[in-house]
PDB file of C-alpha atoms in Angstrom:
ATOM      1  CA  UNK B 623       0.000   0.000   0.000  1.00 38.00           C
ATOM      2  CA  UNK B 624       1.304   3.276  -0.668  1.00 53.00           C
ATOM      3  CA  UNK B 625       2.280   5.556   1.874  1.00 70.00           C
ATOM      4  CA  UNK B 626       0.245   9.084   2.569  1.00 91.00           C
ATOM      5  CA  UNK B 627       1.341  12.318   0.564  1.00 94.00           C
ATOM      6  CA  UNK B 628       0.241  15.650   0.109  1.00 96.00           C
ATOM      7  CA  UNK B 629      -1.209  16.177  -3.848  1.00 97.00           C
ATOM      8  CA  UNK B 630       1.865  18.804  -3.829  1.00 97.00           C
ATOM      9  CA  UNK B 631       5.161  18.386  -1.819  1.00 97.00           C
ATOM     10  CA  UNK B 632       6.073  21.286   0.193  1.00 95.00           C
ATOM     11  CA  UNK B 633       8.152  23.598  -1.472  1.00 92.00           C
ATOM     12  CA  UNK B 634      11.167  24.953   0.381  1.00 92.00           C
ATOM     13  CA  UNK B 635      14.890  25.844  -0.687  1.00 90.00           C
ATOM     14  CA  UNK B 636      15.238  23.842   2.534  1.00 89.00           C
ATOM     15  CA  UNK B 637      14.875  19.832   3.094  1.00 90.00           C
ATOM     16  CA  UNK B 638      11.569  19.314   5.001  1.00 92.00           C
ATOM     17  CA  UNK B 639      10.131  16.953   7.089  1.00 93.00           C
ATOM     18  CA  UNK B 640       8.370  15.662   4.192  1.00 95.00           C
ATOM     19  CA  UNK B 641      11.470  15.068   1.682  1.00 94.00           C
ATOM     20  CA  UNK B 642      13.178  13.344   4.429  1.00 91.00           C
ATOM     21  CA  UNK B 643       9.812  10.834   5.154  1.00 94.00           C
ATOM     22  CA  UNK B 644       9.247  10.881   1.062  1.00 95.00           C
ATOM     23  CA  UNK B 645      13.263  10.305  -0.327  1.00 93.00           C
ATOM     24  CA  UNK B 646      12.169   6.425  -1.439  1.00 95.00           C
ATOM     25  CA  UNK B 647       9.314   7.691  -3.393  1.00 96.00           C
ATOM     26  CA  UNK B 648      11.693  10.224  -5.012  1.00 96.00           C
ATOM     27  CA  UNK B 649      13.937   7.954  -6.121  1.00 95.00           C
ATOM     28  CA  UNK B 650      11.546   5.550  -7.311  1.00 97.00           C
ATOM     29  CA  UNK B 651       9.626   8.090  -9.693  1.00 98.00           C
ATOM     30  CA  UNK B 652      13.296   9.326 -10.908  1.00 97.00           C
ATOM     31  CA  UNK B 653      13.551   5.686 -11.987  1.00 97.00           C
ATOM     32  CA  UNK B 654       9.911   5.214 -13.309  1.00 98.00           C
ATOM     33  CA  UNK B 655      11.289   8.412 -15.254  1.00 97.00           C
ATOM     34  CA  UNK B 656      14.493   7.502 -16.448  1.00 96.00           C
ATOM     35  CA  UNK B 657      12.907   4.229 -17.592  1.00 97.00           C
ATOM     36  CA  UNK B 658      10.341   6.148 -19.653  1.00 98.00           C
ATOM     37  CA  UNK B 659       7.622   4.961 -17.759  1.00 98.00           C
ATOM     38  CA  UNK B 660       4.344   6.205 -18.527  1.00 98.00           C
ATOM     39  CA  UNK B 661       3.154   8.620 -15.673  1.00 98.00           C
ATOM     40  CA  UNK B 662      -0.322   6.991 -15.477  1.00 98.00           C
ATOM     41  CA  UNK B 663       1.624   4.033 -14.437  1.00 98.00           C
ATOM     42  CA  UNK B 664       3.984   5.558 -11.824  1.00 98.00           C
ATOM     43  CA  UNK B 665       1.427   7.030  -9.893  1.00 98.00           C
ATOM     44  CA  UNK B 666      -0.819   4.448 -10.047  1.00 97.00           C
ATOM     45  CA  UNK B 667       1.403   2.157  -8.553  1.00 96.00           C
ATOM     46  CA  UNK B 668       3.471   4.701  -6.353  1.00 96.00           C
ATOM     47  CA  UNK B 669       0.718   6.648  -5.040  1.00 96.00           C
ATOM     48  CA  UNK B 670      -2.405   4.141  -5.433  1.00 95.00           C
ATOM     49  CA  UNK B 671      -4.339   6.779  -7.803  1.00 96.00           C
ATOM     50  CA  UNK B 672      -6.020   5.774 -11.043  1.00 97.00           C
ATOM     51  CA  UNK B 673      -5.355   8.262 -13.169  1.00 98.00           C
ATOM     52  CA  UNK B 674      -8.613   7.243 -15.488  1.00 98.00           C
ATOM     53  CA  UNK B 675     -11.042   8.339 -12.619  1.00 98.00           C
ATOM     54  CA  UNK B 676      -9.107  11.552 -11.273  1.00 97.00           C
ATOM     55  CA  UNK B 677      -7.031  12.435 -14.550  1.00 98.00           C
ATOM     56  CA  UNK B 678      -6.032  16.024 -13.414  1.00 98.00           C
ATOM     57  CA  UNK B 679      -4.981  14.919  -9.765  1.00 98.00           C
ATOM     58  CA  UNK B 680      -2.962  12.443 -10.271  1.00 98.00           C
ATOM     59  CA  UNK B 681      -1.080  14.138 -13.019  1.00 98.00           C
ATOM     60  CA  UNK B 682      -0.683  17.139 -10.742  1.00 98.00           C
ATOM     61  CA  UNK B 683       0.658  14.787  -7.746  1.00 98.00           C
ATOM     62  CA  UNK B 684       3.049  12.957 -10.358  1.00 98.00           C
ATOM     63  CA  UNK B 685       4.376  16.192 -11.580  1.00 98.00           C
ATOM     64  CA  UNK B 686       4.763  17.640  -8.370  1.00 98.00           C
ATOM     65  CA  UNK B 687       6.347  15.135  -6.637  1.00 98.00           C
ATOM     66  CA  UNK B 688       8.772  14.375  -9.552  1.00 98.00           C
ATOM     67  CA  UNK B 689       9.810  18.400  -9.977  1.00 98.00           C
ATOM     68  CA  UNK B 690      10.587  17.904  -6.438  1.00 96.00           C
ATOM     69  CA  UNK B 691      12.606  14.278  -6.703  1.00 96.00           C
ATOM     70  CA  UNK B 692      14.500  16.408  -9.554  1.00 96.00           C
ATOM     71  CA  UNK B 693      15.300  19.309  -7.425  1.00 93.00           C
ATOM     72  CA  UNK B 694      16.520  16.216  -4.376  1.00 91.00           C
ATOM     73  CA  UNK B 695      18.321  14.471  -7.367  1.00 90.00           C
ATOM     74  CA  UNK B 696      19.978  18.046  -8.591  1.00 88.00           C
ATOM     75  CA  UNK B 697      20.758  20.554  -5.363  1.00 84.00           C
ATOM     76  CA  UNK B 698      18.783  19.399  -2.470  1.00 75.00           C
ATOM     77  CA  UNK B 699      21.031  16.177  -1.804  1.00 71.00           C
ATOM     78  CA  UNK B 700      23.768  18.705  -0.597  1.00 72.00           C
ATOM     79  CA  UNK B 701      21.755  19.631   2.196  1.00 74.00           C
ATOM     80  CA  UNK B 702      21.729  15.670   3.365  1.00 72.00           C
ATOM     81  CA  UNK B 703      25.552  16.120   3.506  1.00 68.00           C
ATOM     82  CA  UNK B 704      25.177  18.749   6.108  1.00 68.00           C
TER      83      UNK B 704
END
């Protein structure tokens, strides 16, 4: 079962709470990603939405949460070394 999320990740130039409780997830949809998997399919299995029933939800909680993974993958990781 998927864990909980917010639709939208927080957005901070900080890590949160939230990145720290959410880093598997992040890496997983940077590998559904890199893989080319279709986004219908990421989310439905990462974050237990169908994206046939709630089509503009679930692409906005995909997106979000990968822009976020990307900004981890990118600059936010150097915070972890801290």
């Amino acid at each position: 079962m998927p864990q909980s999320y917010l639709d939208e990740p927080p957005q901070s130039a900080t890590l949160t709470p939230y990145d720290r409780e959410h880093m598997t997830l992040y890496l997983r949809l940077l590998d559904a990603a890199t893989d080319g998997a279709p986004w219908e399919e990421a989310v439905s299995v990462l974050f237990g939405l169908d994206p046939r029933r709630e089509p503009e939800r679930a692409k906005r909680v995909h997106d979000s949460h990968l822009a976020r993974a990307r900004w981890m993958s990118e600059s936010g990781y150097r915070l972890l070394l801290r």
